[in-house]
Coordinates of C-alpha atoms and ligand atoms in Angstrom, one line a residue:
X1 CA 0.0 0.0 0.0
X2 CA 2.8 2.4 1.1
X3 CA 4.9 1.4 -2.5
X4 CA 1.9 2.6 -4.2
X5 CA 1.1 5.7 -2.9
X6 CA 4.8 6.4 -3.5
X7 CA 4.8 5.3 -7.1
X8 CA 1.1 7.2 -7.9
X9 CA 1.4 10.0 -10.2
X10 CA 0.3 12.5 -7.9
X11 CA 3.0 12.1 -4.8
X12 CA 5.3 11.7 -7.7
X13 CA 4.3 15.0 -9.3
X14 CA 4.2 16.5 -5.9
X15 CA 7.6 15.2 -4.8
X16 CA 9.0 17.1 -7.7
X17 CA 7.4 20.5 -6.6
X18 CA 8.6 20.1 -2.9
X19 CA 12.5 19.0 -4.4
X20 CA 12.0 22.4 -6.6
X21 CA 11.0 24.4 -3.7
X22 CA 13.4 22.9 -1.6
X23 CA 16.4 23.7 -3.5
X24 CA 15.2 27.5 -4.4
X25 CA 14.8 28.1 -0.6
X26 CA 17.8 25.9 0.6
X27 CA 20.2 29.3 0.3
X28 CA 17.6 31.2 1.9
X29 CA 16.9 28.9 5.5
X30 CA 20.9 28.2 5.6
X31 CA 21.1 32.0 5.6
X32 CA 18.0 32.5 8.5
X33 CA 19.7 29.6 10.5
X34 CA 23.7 31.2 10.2
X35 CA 23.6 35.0 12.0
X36 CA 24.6 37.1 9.4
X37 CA 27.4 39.5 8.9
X38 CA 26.3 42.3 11.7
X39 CA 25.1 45.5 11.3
X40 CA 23.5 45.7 8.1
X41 CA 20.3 46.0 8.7
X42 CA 16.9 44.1 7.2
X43 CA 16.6 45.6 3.7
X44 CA 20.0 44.8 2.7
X45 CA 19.8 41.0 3.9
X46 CA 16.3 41.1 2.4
X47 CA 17.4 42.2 -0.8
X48 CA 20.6 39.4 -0.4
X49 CA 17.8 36.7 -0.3
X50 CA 16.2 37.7 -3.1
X51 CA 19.1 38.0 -4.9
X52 CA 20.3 34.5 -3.7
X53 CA 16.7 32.4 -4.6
X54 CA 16.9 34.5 -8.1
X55 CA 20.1 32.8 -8.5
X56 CA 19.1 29.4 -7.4
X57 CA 15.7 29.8 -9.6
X58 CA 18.1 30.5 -13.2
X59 CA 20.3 27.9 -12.1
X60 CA 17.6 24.9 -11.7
X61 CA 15.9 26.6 -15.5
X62 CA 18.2 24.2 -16.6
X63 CA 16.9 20.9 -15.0
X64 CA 13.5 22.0 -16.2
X65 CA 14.5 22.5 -20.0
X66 CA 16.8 19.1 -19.9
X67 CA 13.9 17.3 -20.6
X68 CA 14.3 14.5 -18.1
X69 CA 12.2 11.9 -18.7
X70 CA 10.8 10.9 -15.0
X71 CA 9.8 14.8 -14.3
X72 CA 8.2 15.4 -18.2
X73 CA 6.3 12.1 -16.9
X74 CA 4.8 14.1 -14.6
X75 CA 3.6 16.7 -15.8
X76 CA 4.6 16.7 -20.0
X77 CA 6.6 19.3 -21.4
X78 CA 3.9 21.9 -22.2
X79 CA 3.2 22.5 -18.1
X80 CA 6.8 22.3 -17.8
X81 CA 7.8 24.6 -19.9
X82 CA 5.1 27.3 -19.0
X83 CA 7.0 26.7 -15.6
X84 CA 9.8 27.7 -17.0
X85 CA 8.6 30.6 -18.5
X86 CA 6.5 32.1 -15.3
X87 CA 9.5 31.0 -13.4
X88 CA 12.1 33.1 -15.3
X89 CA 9.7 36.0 -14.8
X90 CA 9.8 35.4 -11.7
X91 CA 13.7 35.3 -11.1
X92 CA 13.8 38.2 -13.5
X93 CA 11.8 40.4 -11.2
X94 CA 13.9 39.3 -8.0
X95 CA 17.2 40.1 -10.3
X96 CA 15.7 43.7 -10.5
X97 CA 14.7 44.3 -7.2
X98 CA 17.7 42.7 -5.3
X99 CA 20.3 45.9 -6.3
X100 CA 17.2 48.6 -6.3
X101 CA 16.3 47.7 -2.9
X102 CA 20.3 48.5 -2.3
X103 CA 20.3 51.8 -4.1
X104 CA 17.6 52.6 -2.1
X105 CA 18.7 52.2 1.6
X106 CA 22.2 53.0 0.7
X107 CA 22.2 55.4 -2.6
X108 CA 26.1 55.4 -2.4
X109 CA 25.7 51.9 -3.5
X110 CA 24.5 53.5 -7.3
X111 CA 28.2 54.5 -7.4
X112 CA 28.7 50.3 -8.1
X113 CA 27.3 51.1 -11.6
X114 CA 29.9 53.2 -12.7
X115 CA 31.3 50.2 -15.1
X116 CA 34.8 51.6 -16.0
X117 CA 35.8 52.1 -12.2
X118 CA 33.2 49.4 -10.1
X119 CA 34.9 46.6 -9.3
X120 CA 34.5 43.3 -11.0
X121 CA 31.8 41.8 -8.3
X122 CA 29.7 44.6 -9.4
X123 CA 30.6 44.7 -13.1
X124 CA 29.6 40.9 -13.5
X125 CA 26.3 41.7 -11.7
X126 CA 25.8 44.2 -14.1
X127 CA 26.8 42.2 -17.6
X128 CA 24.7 38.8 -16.1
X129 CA 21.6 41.7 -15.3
X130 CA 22.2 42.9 -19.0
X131 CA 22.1 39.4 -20.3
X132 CA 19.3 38.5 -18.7
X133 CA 17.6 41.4 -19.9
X134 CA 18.5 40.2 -23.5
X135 CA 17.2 37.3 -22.6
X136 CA 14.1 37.8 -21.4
X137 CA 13.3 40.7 -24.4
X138 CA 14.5 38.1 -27.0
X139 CA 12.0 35.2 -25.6
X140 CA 8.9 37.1 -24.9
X141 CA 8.9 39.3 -28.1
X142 CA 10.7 36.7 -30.4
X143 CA 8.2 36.3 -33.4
X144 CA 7.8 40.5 -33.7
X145 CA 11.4 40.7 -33.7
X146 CA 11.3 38.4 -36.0
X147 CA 14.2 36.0 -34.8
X148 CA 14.1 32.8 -36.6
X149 CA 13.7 29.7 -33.9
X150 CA 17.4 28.3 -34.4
X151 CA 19.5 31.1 -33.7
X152 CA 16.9 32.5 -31.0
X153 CA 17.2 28.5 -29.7
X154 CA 21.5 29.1 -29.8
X155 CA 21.4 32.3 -28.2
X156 CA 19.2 31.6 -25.1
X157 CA 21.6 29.1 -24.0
X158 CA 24.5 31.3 -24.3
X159 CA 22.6 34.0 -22.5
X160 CA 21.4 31.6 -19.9
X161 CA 24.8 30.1 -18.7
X162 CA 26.7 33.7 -19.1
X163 CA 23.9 35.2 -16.9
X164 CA 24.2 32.4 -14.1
X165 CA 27.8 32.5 -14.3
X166 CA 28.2 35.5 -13.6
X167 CA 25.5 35.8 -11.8
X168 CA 27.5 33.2 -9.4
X169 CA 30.6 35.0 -9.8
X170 CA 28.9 38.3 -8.6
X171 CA 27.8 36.5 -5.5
X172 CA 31.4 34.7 -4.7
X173 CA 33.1 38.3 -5.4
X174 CA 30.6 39.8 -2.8
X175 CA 31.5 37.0 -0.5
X176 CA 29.9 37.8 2.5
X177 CA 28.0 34.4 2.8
X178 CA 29.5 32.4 0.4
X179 CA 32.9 33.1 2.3
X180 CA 31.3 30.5 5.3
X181 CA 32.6 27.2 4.2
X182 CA 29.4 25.1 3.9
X183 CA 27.4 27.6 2.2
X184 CA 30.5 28.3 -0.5
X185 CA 29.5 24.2 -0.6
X186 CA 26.3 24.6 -1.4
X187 CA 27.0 27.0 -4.3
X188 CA 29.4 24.9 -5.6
X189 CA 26.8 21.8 -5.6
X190 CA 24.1 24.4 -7.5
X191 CA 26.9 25.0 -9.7
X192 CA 28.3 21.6 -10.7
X193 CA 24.4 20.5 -11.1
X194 CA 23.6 23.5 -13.6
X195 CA 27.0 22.5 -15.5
X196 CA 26.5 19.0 -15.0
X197 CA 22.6 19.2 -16.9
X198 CA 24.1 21.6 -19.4
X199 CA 26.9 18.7 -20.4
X200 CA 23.7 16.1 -20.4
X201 CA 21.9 18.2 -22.8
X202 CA 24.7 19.1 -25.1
X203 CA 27.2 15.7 -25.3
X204 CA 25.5 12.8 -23.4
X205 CA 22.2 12.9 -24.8
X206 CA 23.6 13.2 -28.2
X207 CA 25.9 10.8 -27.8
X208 CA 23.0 8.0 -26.9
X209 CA 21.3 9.3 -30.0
X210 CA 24.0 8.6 -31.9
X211 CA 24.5 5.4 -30.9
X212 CA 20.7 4.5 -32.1
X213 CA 20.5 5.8 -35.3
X214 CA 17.6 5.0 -37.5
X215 CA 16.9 4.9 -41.1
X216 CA 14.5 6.7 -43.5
X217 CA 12.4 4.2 -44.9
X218 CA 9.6 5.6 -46.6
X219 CA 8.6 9.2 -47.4
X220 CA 5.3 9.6 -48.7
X221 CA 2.4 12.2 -49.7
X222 CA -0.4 12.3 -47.9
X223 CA -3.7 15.0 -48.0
X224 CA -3.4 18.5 -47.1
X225 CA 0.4 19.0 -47.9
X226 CA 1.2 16.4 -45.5
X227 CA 4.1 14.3 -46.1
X228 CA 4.8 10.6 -43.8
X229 CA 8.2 9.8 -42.4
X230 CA 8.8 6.0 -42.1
X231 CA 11.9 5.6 -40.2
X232 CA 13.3 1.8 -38.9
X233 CA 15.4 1.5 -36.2
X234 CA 19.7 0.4 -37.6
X235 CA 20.8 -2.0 -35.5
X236 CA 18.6 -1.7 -32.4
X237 CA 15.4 -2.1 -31.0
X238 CA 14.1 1.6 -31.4
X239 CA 11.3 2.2 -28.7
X240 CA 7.5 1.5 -27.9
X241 CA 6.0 4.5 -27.1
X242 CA 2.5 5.4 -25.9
X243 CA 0.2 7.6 -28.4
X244 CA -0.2 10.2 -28.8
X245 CA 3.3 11.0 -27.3
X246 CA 6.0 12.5 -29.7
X247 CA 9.8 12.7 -30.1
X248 CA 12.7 15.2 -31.1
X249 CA 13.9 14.2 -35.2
X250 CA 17.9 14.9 -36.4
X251 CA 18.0 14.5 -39.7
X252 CA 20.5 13.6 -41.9
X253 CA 23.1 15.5 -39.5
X254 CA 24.9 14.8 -36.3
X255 CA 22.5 15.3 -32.9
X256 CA 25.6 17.0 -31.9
X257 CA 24.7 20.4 -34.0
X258 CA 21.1 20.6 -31.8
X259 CA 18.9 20.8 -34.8
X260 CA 15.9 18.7 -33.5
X261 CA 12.2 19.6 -34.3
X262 CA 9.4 17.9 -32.3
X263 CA 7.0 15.6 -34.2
X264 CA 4.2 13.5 -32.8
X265 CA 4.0 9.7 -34.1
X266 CA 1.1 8.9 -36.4
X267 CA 1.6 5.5 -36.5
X268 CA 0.8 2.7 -33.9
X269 CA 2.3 2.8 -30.6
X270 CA 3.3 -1.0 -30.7
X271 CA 5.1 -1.2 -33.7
X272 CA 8.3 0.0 -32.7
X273 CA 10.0 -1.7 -35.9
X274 CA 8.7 1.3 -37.9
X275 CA 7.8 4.5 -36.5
X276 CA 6.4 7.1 -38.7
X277 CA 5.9 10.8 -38.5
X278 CA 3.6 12.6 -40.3
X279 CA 4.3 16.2 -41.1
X280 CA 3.0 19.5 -42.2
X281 CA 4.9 21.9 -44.8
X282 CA 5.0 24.7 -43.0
X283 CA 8.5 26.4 -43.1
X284 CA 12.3 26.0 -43.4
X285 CA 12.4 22.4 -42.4
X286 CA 8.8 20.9 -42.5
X287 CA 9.5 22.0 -46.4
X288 CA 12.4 19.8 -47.0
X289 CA 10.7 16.3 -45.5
X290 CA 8.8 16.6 -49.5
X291 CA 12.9 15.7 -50.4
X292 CA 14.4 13.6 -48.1
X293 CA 16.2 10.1 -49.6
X294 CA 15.1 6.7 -48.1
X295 CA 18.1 5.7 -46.6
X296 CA 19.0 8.9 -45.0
X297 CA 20.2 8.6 -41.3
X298 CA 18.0 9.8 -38.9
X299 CA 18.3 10.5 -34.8
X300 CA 15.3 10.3 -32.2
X301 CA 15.3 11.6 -28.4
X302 CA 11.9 10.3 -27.6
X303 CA 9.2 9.3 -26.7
X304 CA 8.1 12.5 -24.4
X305 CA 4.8 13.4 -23.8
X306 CA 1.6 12.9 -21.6
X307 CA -1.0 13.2 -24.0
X308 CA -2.0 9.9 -24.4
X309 CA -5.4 7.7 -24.5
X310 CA -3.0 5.1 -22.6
X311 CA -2.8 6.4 -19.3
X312 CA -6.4 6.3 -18.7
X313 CA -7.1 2.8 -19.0
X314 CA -10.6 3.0 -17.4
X315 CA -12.2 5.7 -18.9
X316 CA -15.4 4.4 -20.6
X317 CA -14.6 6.1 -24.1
X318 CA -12.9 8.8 -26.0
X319 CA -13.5 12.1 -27.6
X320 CA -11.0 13.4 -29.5
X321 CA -11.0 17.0 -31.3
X322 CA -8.6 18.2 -33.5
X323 CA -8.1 20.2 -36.6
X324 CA -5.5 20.2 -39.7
X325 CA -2.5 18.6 -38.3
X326 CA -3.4 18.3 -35.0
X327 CA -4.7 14.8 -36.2
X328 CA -1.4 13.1 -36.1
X329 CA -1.1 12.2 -32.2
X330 CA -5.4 11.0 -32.7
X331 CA -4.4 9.1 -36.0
X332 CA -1.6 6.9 -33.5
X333 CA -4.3 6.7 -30.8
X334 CA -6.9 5.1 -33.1
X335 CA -4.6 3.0 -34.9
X336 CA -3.2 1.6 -31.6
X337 CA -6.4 0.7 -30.2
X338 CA -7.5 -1.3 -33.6
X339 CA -4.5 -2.9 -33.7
X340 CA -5.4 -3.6 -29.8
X341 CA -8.9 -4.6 -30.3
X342 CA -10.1 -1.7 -28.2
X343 CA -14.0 -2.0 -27.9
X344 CA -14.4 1.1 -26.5
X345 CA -16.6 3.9 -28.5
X346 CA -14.4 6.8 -29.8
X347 CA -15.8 10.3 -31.3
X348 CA -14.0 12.3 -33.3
X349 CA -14.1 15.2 -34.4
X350 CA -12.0 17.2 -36.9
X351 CA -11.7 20.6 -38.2
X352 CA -10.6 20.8 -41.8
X353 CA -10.3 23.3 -44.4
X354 CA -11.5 21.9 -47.4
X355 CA -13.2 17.9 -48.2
X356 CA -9.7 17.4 -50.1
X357 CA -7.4 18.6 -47.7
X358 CA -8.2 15.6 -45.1
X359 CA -5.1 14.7 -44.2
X360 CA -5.6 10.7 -43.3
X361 CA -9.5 10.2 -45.0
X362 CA -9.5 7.4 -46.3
X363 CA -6.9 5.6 -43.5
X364 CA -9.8 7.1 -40.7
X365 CA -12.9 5.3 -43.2
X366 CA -11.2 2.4 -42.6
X367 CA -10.6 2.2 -39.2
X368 CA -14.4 2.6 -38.8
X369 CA -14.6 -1.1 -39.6
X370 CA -12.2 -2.1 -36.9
X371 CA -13.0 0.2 -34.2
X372 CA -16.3 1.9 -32.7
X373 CA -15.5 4.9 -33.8
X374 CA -17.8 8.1 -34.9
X375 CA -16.3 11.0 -37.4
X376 CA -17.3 14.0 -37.7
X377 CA -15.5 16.0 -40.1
X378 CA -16.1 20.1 -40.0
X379 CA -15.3 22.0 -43.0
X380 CA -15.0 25.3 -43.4
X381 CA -15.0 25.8 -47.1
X382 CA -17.7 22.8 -47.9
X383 CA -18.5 22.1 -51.2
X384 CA -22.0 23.0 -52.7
X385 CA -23.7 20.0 -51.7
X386 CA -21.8 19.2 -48.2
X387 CA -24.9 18.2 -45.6
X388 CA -22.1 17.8 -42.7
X389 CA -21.1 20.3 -40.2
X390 CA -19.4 23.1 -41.0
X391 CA -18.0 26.3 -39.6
X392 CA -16.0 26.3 -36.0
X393 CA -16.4 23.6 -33.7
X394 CA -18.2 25.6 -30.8
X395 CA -20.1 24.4 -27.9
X396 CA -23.3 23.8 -29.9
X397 CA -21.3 21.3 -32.4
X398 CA -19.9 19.8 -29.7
X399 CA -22.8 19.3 -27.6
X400 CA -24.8 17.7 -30.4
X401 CA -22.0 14.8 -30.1
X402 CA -20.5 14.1 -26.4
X403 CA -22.5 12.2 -24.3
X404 CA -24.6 13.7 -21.8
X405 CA -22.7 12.1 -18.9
X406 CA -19.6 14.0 -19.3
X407 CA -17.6 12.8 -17.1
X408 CA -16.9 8.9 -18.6
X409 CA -14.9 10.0 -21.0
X410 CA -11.5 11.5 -21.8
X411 CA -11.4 14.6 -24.3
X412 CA -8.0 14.8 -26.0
X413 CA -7.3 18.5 -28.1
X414 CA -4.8 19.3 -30.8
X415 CA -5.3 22.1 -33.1
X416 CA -4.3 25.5 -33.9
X417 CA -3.8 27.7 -30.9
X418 CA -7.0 29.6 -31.4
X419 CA -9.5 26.5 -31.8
X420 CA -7.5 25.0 -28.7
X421 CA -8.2 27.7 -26.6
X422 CA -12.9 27.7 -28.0
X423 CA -12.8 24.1 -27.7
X424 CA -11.8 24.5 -24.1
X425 CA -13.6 26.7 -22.7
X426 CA -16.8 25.5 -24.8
X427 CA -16.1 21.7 -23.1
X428 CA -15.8 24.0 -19.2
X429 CA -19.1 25.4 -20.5
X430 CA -20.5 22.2 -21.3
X431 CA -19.4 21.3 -17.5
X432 CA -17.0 18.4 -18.6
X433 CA -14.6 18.4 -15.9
X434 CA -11.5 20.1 -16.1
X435 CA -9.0 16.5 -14.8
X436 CA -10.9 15.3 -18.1
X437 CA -9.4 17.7 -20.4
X438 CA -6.4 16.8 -22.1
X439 CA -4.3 19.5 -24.6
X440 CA -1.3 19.3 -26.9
X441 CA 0.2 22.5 -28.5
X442 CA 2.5 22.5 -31.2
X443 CA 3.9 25.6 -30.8
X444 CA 6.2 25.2 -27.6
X445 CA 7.7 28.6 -27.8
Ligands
LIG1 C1 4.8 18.3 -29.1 C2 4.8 18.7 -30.6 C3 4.3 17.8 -31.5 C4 4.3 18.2 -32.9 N1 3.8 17.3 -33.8 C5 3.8 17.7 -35.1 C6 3.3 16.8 -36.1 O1 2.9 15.6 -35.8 N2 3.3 17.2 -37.4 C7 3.7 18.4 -37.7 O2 3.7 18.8 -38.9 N3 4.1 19.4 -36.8 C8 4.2 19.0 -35.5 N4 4.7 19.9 -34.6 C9 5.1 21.2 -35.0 C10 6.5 21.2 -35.6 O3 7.4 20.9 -34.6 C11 6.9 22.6 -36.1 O4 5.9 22.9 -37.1 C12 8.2 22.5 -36.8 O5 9.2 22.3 -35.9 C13 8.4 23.9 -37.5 O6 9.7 23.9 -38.1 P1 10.0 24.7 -39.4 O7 11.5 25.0 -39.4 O8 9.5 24.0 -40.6 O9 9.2 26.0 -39.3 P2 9.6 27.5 -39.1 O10 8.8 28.3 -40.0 O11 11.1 27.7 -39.1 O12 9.1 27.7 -37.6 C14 7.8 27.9 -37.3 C15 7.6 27.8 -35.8 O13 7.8 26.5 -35.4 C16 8.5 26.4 -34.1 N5 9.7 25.7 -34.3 C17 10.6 25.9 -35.4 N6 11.7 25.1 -35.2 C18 11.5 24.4 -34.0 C19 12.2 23.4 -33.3 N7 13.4 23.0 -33.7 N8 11.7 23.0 -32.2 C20 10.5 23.4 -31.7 N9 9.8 24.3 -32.3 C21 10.2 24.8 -33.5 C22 8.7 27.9 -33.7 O14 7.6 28.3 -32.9 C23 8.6 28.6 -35.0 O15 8.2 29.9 -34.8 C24 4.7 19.5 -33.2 C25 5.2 20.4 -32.3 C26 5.2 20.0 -31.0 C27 5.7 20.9 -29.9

């Protein structure tokens, strides 16, 4: 009894948020337990604290973006990386407050930004401040600046480490705490773990990667500018992975160079002697797949992801909504549970531009033999004689097809951004409980 409640989900999830907290605050109790240097007053240690959890907040950024697999288990990468993001606002406020809170109880302290003659201590809180800065301007208004996802991807690293170093570097030159030996230890530990997760990242993980390599197999067209990746595993097992769940692709280059896109598998989650992707030309690398040579070496980090039919083994049924590409994660879910004999009744419901553009139409017909499963497709460009549904799926479409008890089933959405967000808030509207609600986005950042 006491091994389960230790392996469920939720003490799992919870033990990850109490670890986080822990090691934020750590710098923080150590410094209420030890007396501080004397005579300095509250403000100033105040603004110390802040300026040490700010620290320890930017330094564990880069456990959350390592994308470990047993704490993206817990919570998948889209709540982990909106963590991230709230999180870095956070430490980003903390960063600004910690020196004004300074220049305010001791204004002779503003004489520290006089870069050419403040010493370095000062000088590397000011360059890790103005990195941060860059940062945090870089990330939030990236698509108006117009900086392409690679080099933005390149550059927040760069700005990530330089600001904790010398971030770290500021606090060790200040010294007053850090000069205590155990404390200078726990520094060091935050340190070496931040280094230690930025060496997984960039060498270890790619040098796994590399070791399983896999080969295109098959690339072919499918509806809606859609084009199928069939990659087999060279030499190894490849993996099983859940659906609905997706994975990082490398292709035709080293995992070393850090090119990766994120693709969900359309094909069946068992079936890991061929796993296939199926993807959308939308820009400077979904436009190449249209050209890429069977044979070509290809490189997986995967599977990630928590948006799967498989993890709710009792639910009485499915509903799944998606439009355009969205469909790919639904198309592995319903081809998994055909190839599993799944008796359970599925809905679902996709959004499409025109009748031709389906990507997947006739594959979906055919499952409808092999699985209980109802389609509603939505157009919104029908042709003249179209009698199906049409327009937006809203909460009158959508009540015309769930079943009235809401609550036995699971309601899995992936679509554009803006349909995501209406076909949310119609199912709260329609009083389908929030836990039942599952979401993917494609667009991580
Ligand atoms: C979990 C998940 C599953 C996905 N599944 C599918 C799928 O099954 N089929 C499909 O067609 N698309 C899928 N996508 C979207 C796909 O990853 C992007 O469309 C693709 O990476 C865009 O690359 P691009 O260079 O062609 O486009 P660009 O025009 O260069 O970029 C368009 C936008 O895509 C995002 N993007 C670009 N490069 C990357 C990258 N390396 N990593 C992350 N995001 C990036 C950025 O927001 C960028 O602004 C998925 C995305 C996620 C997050």
């Amino acid at each position: 009894m006491r091994s389960l409640l230790m392996h469920s989900p939720v003490v799992i999830a919870a033990g990850w948020i109490g670890t986080y907290l822990l090691i934020t605050l750590l710098p923080l109790l150590l410094l209420l337990i030890y007396p501080p240097p004397a005579d300095r007053g509250f403000w100033i240690e105040f603004s110390v604290a802040l300026g040490f959890i700010a620290l320890a907040m930017m330094a564990l950024q880069f456990a959350l973006t390592a994308r470990i697999n047993r704490i993206e288990a817990s919570y998948g990468v889209d709540i982990i990386l909106q963590f991230h993001r709230y999180i870095s606002l956070v430490a980003f406020t903390l960063v600004l407050v910690h020196p004004l809170i300074l220049f305010v109880v001791q204004p002779e302290t503003l004489q520290l930004l006089n870069f050419p003659v403040a010493p370095w201590r000062a000088r590397m809180a000011v360059m890790g401040t103005l990195a941060l800065i860059v940062l945090v301007v870089t990330t939030i208004w990236r698509q108006q600046l117009k900086i392409p996802y690679e080099p933005w991807r390149t550059s927040h690293g760069i700005l990530a480490v330089l600001s904790v170093a010398l971030g770290l570097g500021h606090a060790i030159g200040v010294g007053n705490y850090l000069g205590l030996f155990w404390k200078a230890v726990l520094w060091t530990g935050i340190a070496v773990l931040a280094l230690w997760l930025l060496v997984y990242v960039r060498l270890v993980k790619p040098w796994f990667m590399l070791k399983k390599p896999y080969l295109v197999e098959e690339v072919r067209p499918e509806r809606g500018d859609v084009w199928t990746l069939a990659l087999r595993p060279l030499g190894h097992k490849g993996f099983r992975f859940q659906p609905g769940q997706f994975a990082w692709i490398t292709l035709d280059i080293s995992p070393f160079r850090m090119r990766e896109h994120p693709f969900s598998m359309s094909s069946d989650g068992d079936n890991s002697e061929r796993i296939e992707f199926s993807i959308k030309a939308l820009g400077d690398f979904t436009n190449t797949i249209k050209d890429v040579a069977p044979g070509t070496k290809a490189f997986l980090d995967g599977p990630y992801g928590v948006f799967t039919t498989e993890r709710y083994e009792d639910s009485a049924g499915f509903v799944l909504i998606t439009g355009g590409i969205g469909i790919t994660p639904m198309m592995s879910m319903l081809l998994t549970a055909a190839k599993r004999k799944d008796d359970r009744p599925y809905v679902l419901i996709y959004a499409s531009k025109k009748w031709d553009d389906i990507t997947f139409r006739e594959e979906l017909d055919e499952l409808k033999d092999k699985l209980d499963l109802k389609i509603i497709h939505v157009l919104k460009e029908p042709p003249e004689d179209w009698t199906g549904e049409k327009g937006y799926v809203d909460k009158e479409l959508l009540e015309r097809y769930i079943p009235k008890r809401r609550g036995t089933r699971q309601y899995f959405i992936c679509a554009s951004p803006k349909m995501m967000d209406q076909v949310e808030l119609a199912l709260h509207r329609l009083r389908v409980p929030a836990t039942n609600i599952h979401m993917e986005h494609f667009n991580l950042v």
